[in-house]
Coordinates of C-alpha atoms and ligand atoms in Angstrom, one line a residue:
M1 CA -94.7 -24.3 -38.5
E2 CA -95.3 -23.6 -42.2
G3 CA -92.9 -22.1 -44.7
G4 CA -91.1 -19.0 -43.4
E5 CA -93.1 -18.9 -40.1
R6 CA -91.1 -19.2 -37.0
A7 CA -92.1 -20.3 -33.5
P8 CA -92.7 -17.7 -30.8
A9 CA -89.7 -17.3 -28.5
G10 CA -91.5 -19.1 -25.6
N11 CA -88.6 -21.5 -24.9
A12 CA -86.0 -19.5 -26.6
T13 CA -82.3 -19.1 -25.7
V14 CA -81.8 -15.5 -24.8
G15 CA -78.5 -13.6 -25.0
F16 CA -78.4 -10.5 -22.7
V17 CA -75.7 -7.9 -23.2
G18 CA -75.3 -5.4 -20.3
V19 CA -76.2 -6.7 -16.8
G20 CA -75.9 -3.3 -15.1
N21 CA -78.5 -1.6 -12.8
M22 CA -81.4 -2.4 -15.2
G23 CA -80.0 -5.3 -17.1
W24 CA -79.3 -7.5 -14.1
P25 CA -82.8 -7.5 -12.7
M26 CA -84.3 -7.8 -16.2
A27 CA -82.1 -10.8 -17.1
A28 CA -83.0 -12.3 -13.7
C29 CA -86.7 -12.1 -14.7
L30 CA -85.9 -14.1 -17.8
V31 CA -84.1 -16.8 -15.7
R32 CA -87.1 -16.9 -13.3
A33 CA -89.5 -17.3 -16.3
G34 CA -87.5 -20.4 -17.5
F35 CA -85.5 -19.0 -20.4
T36 CA -82.0 -20.2 -21.0
V37 CA -80.0 -17.0 -20.5
N38 CA -76.5 -16.2 -21.8
V39 CA -75.2 -13.0 -20.2
C40 CA -72.3 -10.8 -21.5
D41 CA -70.9 -7.6 -19.9
S42 CA -67.6 -5.8 -20.5
R43 CA -67.2 -6.2 -16.7
R44 CA -66.6 -9.9 -16.9
E45 CA -66.8 -10.3 -13.2
V46 CA -70.3 -9.0 -13.1
A47 CA -71.5 -11.5 -15.7
N48 CA -69.8 -14.3 -13.7
N49 CA -71.5 -13.0 -10.5
F50 CA -74.8 -13.1 -12.3
V51 CA -74.4 -16.8 -13.3
Q52 CA -73.4 -17.6 -9.7
Q53 CA -76.1 -15.7 -8.0
V54 CA -79.0 -16.0 -10.4
G55 CA -78.3 -18.7 -13.1
G56 CA -77.7 -18.9 -16.8
F57 CA -74.3 -18.9 -18.6
A58 CA -71.6 -16.4 -19.3
P59 CA -70.1 -17.2 -22.8
D60 CA -66.5 -16.0 -23.5
S61 CA -67.4 -13.7 -26.3
L62 CA -70.3 -11.8 -27.9
R63 CA -69.9 -13.9 -31.0
E64 CA -70.3 -17.1 -29.0
M65 CA -73.3 -15.7 -27.2
A66 CA -75.0 -14.6 -30.4
A67 CA -74.4 -18.0 -32.1
A68 CA -76.2 -19.7 -29.2
S69 CA -79.2 -17.3 -29.0
D70 CA -82.6 -17.0 -30.7
V71 CA -83.2 -13.6 -29.1
I72 CA -80.4 -11.2 -28.2
I73 CA -81.1 -8.3 -25.9
T74 CA -78.9 -5.2 -25.6
M75 CA -79.3 -3.0 -22.4
L76 CA -76.4 -0.6 -22.6
P77 CA -75.6 3.0 -21.6
T78 CA -75.6 4.6 -25.1
S79 CA -76.2 4.0 -28.8
A80 CA -72.5 4.5 -29.5
I81 CA -71.8 1.5 -27.3
V82 CA -74.7 -0.5 -28.8
E83 CA -73.3 0.2 -32.3
R84 CA -69.9 -1.3 -31.3
V85 CA -71.5 -4.3 -29.5
V86 CA -73.9 -5.1 -32.4
A87 CA -71.8 -4.3 -35.4
T88 CA -68.5 -2.6 -35.4
A89 CA -66.3 -4.3 -32.8
E90 CA -64.1 -7.2 -33.8
D91 CA -66.1 -9.4 -31.3
S92 CA -69.7 -8.4 -32.0
I93 CA -73.2 -9.8 -32.2
L94 CA -73.2 -9.7 -36.0
A95 CA -70.0 -11.8 -36.0
G96 CA -72.0 -14.7 -34.6
M97 CA -75.8 -14.0 -35.1
K98 CA -77.9 -16.9 -36.6
P99 CA -80.1 -16.1 -39.5
G100 CA -83.7 -15.6 -38.1
A101 CA -82.5 -14.3 -34.8
I102 CA -84.2 -11.3 -33.2
V103 CA -82.1 -8.5 -31.7
V104 CA -84.1 -6.5 -29.1
E105 CA -82.4 -3.1 -28.4
M106 CA -83.8 -2.2 -25.0
S107 CA -81.4 0.7 -24.2
S108 CA -82.6 4.3 -24.2
G109 CA -80.9 5.1 -27.5
V110 CA -80.9 7.3 -30.6
P111 CA -83.6 6.2 -33.0
S112 CA -81.6 7.0 -36.2
V113 CA -78.6 4.9 -35.0
T114 CA -81.0 2.0 -34.1
Q115 CA -82.6 2.2 -37.6
M116 CA -79.2 2.0 -39.2
L117 CA -78.4 -1.0 -37.1
A118 CA -81.7 -2.6 -38.0
T119 CA -80.6 -2.4 -41.7
R120 CA -77.2 -4.1 -40.8
V121 CA -79.0 -6.9 -38.9
A122 CA -81.5 -7.5 -41.7
E123 CA -78.7 -7.8 -44.2
L124 CA -77.5 -10.9 -42.3
G125 CA -80.9 -12.4 -42.0
G126 CA -82.0 -11.2 -38.6
T127 CA -84.5 -8.6 -37.4
L128 CA -83.8 -5.8 -34.9
I129 CA -86.6 -4.3 -32.9
D130 CA -86.3 -1.5 -30.3
A131 CA -88.0 -1.9 -26.9
P132 CA -86.8 0.7 -24.4
V133 CA -88.3 0.6 -20.9
S134 CA -89.7 2.9 -18.3
G135 CA -90.1 2.1 -14.6
G136 CA -86.6 2.1 -13.2
V137 CA -84.8 -0.5 -11.1
P138 CA -87.7 -1.2 -8.8
R139 CA -90.0 -2.2 -11.6
A140 CA -87.2 -4.0 -13.4
R141 CA -86.8 -6.2 -10.3
T142 CA -90.5 -7.1 -10.2
G143 CA -90.9 -7.6 -13.9
E144 CA -93.4 -4.7 -14.1
L145 CA -91.6 -2.4 -16.6
A146 CA -93.5 -0.4 -19.2
I147 CA -92.0 -1.4 -22.6
M148 CA -92.4 0.6 -25.8
V149 CA -91.7 -1.5 -28.8
G150 CA -91.0 -0.6 -32.4
G151 CA -90.4 -2.8 -35.4
E152 CA -91.8 -5.5 -37.6
A153 CA -95.0 -6.9 -36.2
A154 CA -94.0 -10.5 -36.8
A155 CA -90.7 -10.1 -34.9
I156 CA -92.5 -8.4 -32.1
D157 CA -95.0 -11.3 -31.9
R158 CA -92.1 -13.8 -31.7
A159 CA -90.3 -11.7 -29.0
M160 CA -93.5 -11.1 -27.0
P161 CA -93.0 -14.0 -24.4
V162 CA -89.5 -12.6 -23.6
L163 CA -90.8 -9.0 -23.3
Q164 CA -93.7 -10.1 -21.2
A165 CA -91.3 -11.8 -18.7
M166 CA -89.9 -8.3 -18.0
G167 CA -92.8 -6.0 -18.3
T168 CA -96.5 -5.8 -17.6
T169 CA -97.3 -3.2 -20.3
V170 CA -95.9 -3.8 -23.8
L171 CA -97.1 -1.0 -26.1
R172 CA -96.4 -1.1 -29.9
T173 CA -95.3 2.3 -31.1
G174 CA -94.7 1.7 -34.9
A175 CA -91.6 1.2 -37.0
V176 CA -88.2 0.4 -35.6
G177 CA -86.8 3.4 -33.7
S178 CA -90.3 4.6 -32.6
G179 CA -90.0 3.0 -29.2
Q180 CA -86.8 5.0 -28.5
A181 CA -88.3 8.2 -29.8
M182 CA -91.3 7.7 -27.5
K183 CA -89.1 6.9 -24.6
A184 CA -87.0 10.1 -25.0
L185 CA -90.2 12.2 -25.4
N186 CA -91.7 10.6 -22.3
N187 CA -88.6 11.6 -20.3
L188 CA -88.7 15.1 -21.9
V189 CA -92.3 15.6 -20.6
S190 CA -91.3 14.2 -17.2
T191 CA -88.4 16.6 -17.0
G192 CA -90.6 19.6 -17.9
G193 CA -93.0 18.5 -15.1
F194 CA -90.2 18.3 -12.6
L195 CA -88.6 21.6 -13.4
I196 CA -91.8 23.7 -13.5
G197 CA -93.0 22.0 -10.3
I198 CA -89.8 22.9 -8.5
E199 CA -90.0 26.5 -9.7
A200 CA -93.6 26.7 -8.4
L201 CA -92.5 25.3 -5.0
L202 CA -89.7 27.9 -4.8
I203 CA -92.1 30.8 -5.7
G204 CA -94.6 29.4 -3.2
S205 CA -92.1 29.0 -0.3
R206 CA -90.8 32.5 -0.8
F207 CA -94.4 33.7 -0.7
G208 CA -94.9 31.9 2.6
L209 CA -96.5 28.6 1.5
D210 CA -95.3 25.3 3.0
P211 CA -93.9 23.3 0.1
S212 CA -95.2 20.1 1.6
V213 CA -98.7 21.5 1.7
M214 CA -98.2 22.7 -1.8
V215 CA -97.4 19.2 -3.0
D216 CA -100.6 17.9 -1.3
V217 CA -102.6 20.6 -3.0
L218 CA -101.0 20.0 -6.4
N219 CA -101.7 16.2 -6.0
A220 CA -105.4 17.0 -5.3
A221 CA -105.7 19.5 -8.1
T222 CA -104.8 19.9 -11.8
G223 CA -101.1 20.6 -11.3
M224 CA -100.5 16.9 -10.3
N225 CA -97.8 15.0 -12.3
N226 CA -95.4 12.1 -11.7
S227 CA -92.9 14.4 -9.9
T228 CA -95.5 15.9 -7.6
Q229 CA -96.7 12.4 -6.8
R230 CA -93.5 10.4 -6.5
K231 CA -90.5 12.7 -6.3
F232 CA -90.9 16.0 -4.5
K233 CA -91.7 14.9 -1.0
Q234 CA -89.8 11.6 -1.3
F235 CA -86.5 12.8 -2.7
V236 CA -86.4 16.7 -2.8
L237 CA -88.1 17.9 0.4
S238 CA -86.6 14.9 2.3
R239 CA -83.2 16.0 0.8
S240 CA -82.4 12.3 0.1
F241 CA -82.1 12.8 -3.6
A242 CA -82.0 9.0 -4.0
A243 CA -84.5 8.2 -6.8
G244 CA -82.0 5.8 -8.4
F245 CA -82.0 7.3 -11.9
S246 CA -78.9 9.3 -12.8
L247 CA -78.9 12.9 -14.1
D248 CA -76.4 11.9 -16.8
L249 CA -78.9 9.3 -18.2
L250 CA -81.7 11.8 -18.1
A251 CA -79.5 14.4 -19.9
K252 CA -78.9 11.8 -22.6
D253 CA -82.6 11.1 -23.0
V254 CA -83.5 14.8 -23.2
S255 CA -80.7 15.3 -25.8
I256 CA -82.2 12.4 -27.8
A257 CA -85.6 14.1 -27.7
L258 CA -84.1 17.3 -29.0
Q259 CA -82.2 15.4 -31.7
V260 CA -85.5 13.8 -32.9
G261 CA -86.9 17.4 -32.8
R262 CA -84.1 18.6 -35.1
E263 CA -84.4 15.6 -37.4
T264 CA -88.1 16.2 -37.9
G265 CA -87.7 20.0 -38.3
T266 CA -89.8 20.7 -35.2
A267 CA -89.5 24.0 -33.4
T268 CA -88.7 23.1 -29.7
P269 CA -88.1 26.3 -27.7
L270 CA -89.4 25.0 -24.4
S271 CA -87.7 21.6 -24.8
A272 CA -84.4 23.4 -25.6
L273 CA -84.7 25.3 -22.3
C274 CA -85.3 22.1 -20.4
K275 CA -82.2 20.6 -22.1
E276 CA -80.1 23.6 -21.1
L277 CA -81.3 23.4 -17.5
V278 CA -80.6 19.6 -17.3
A279 CA -77.1 20.1 -18.9
G280 CA -76.4 23.0 -16.5
A281 CA -77.4 20.9 -13.5
A282 CA -75.2 18.0 -14.7
A283 CA -72.2 20.4 -15.1
M284 CA -72.9 21.9 -11.7
L285 CA -73.3 18.6 -9.9
G286 CA -70.7 16.4 -11.7
P287 CA -71.0 12.7 -12.6
G288 CA -73.1 10.3 -10.5
A289 CA -75.8 12.8 -9.3
D290 CA -79.3 11.6 -9.0
H291 CA -81.7 13.3 -11.5
T292 CA -83.8 14.8 -8.6
E293 CA -80.8 16.9 -7.7
M294 CA -81.7 19.1 -10.6
A295 CA -83.7 20.9 -7.9
K296 CA -80.4 22.2 -6.6
L297 CA -79.8 24.2 -9.7
C298 CA -83.3 25.8 -9.5
E299 CA -82.6 26.6 -5.8
K300 CA -79.3 28.2 -6.8
L301 CA -81.0 30.3 -9.4
A302 CA -83.8 31.3 -7.0
G303 CA -81.3 31.9 -4.1
S304 CA -83.3 29.8 -1.6
E305 CA -83.6 26.2 -0.6
L306 CA -86.7 24.0 -0.4
M307 CA -87.5 22.7 3.0
A308 CA -90.7 21.1 4.3
A309 CA -91.9 23.1 7.4
E310 CA -91.5 21.4 10.7
P311 CA -94.6 19.4 11.6
A312 CA -96.8 21.5 13.9
K313 CA -96.5 20.6 17.5
S314 CA -99.8 19.6 19.1
Ligands
LIG401 P1 -75.6 0.7 -16.2 O1 -74.4 1.6 -16.5 O2 -75.9 0.4 -14.8 O3 -75.4 -0.7 -17.0 C1 -74.8 -0.8 -18.2 C2 -74.0 -2.1 -18.3 O4 -73.5 -2.2 -19.6 C3 -72.9 -2.2 -17.3 O5 -72.9 -3.4 -16.6 C4 -71.6 -2.1 -18.1 O6 -70.5 -2.8 -17.6 C5 -72.2 -2.7 -19.4 N1 -71.4 -2.3 -20.6 C6 -70.9 -1.1 -20.9 N2 -70.2 -1.1 -22.1 C7 -70.3 -2.4 -22.5 C8 -69.8 -3.1 -23.7 N3 -69.1 -2.5 -24.6 N4 -70.0 -4.4 -23.8 C9 -70.7 -5.1 -22.8 N5 -71.2 -4.5 -21.7 C10 -71.0 -3.2 -21.6 O7 -76.8 1.4 -16.9 P2 -78.4 1.1 -16.6 O8 -78.9 2.1 -15.5 O9 -78.6 -0.3 -16.4 O10 -79.0 1.6 -18.0 C11 -79.0 0.8 -19.1 C12 -79.9 1.5 -20.2 O11 -81.2 1.6 -19.7 C13 -79.5 3.0 -20.5 O12 -79.7 3.2 -21.9 C14 -80.5 3.8 -19.7 O13 -80.7 5.1 -20.2 C15 -81.7 2.9 -19.7 N6 -82.6 3.1 -18.6 C16 -82.2 3.2 -17.3 C17 -83.1 3.3 -16.2 C18 -82.6 3.4 -14.8 O14 -83.5 3.7 -13.9 N7 -81.4 3.2 -14.5 C19 -84.5 3.4 -16.5 C20 -84.9 3.2 -17.8 C21 -84.0 3.1 -18.9

C-alpha cells in the first residue's frame, strides 16, 4: 500500500459492542465470514456465551477491545449509550482506539450525536461512519440486512468487506449521520403505512368488509405496503403480535425522524400525528410491547376489534 492508503478490512480484527437481539446474529455473521471478532456487552455473561457458542473473544474492557481492533462496531439501544461507550465513560472505545481505526455506528441513532462523535473520533486519528440496518432479527441471522451507510468514502470502502458479511444491500447515503437520518425516515414511512392501513381495516370491518379479504385486495391494488404484505394478516389479524421489533424502539426511531425535521426546519404535521399515536400506544401498552400492538390503540379509539372472518364452511 502506498503512502496514507490503508488495506481494505478483508482480514481485519473487528470489535463488536452490543451483542443483543441484533448484535448477536450480526457478530455471528462476522465470525462465519472468518473475521477475528472481539465482543463486548454490559451483560458480561452474554459476551461470554457468545464466545462459547459462536466463537471469537470477549476482552475485559472496551479499551482493550478497541486497542486490538481495526474496525469497531457499535450496535446499542440509543445514542446516549453509544456516546458513553465511544467517548465519555472511563472505559471507552476512545480510551484504546488505534489511529487509523474505523468506528462503524450501526445503532438506530440520532444523526447530530453521531456527527459530534465522528469529530471526537477524527481528533484521535480514527474515522467514524454510520451504518444503521433494516431487516430485523431474521435478516440479521441470514446476513441479509439492508445497510444505509454515511461517511467518508475511503473509510466506507475499507469497511465494505465487514458490512457485506452482514448485509446484502449496502447503500451509500452521503455524509456521516445520513444513514441514521435515512433509517429514521424509513421507519416513519413504515409507521404511517401501518397506522393508516389499520384505520382502513377498522372502517371496512365496521362497514361489513372482511379484513382478511381487504388485505388481499390492498395487496393486489395500489394500497399495498410492507404492513399490508407482511404484518396485518401475520401479526394483527392472527392476534399473535410477534413481529419481533419492539414498540419502544419504533417510538425512538419516529422521535429521531421528528428531531431531524425540527433541526432542518421542516413542517411535519402528519409525522407529528404518527409520533403522538406511537407514543400513546407505548404508554397504553407499557414496556416490551411488539410494535404491531399499535393496532390495539387504533382499535380502542374506534371502539371495535379487528378479527378475520371465520373461513367459510364448504
Ligand atoms: P437489544 O437491547 O437486544 O441489544 C442491545 C445490547 O446492548 C444488549 O445486549 C445490551 O446488554 C447491550 N448494552 C446496553 N448498554 C450497553 C453498554 N453501556 N455497553 C455495552 N453493551 C451495552 O437491542 P437490539 O434489538 O439488538 O437493537 C440494537 C439497535 O439496533 C437499536 O439501536 C435498534 O433501534 C436497532 N435495530 C433493531 C432492530 C430489531 O428488529 N430489533 C432492527 C433494526 C435496527
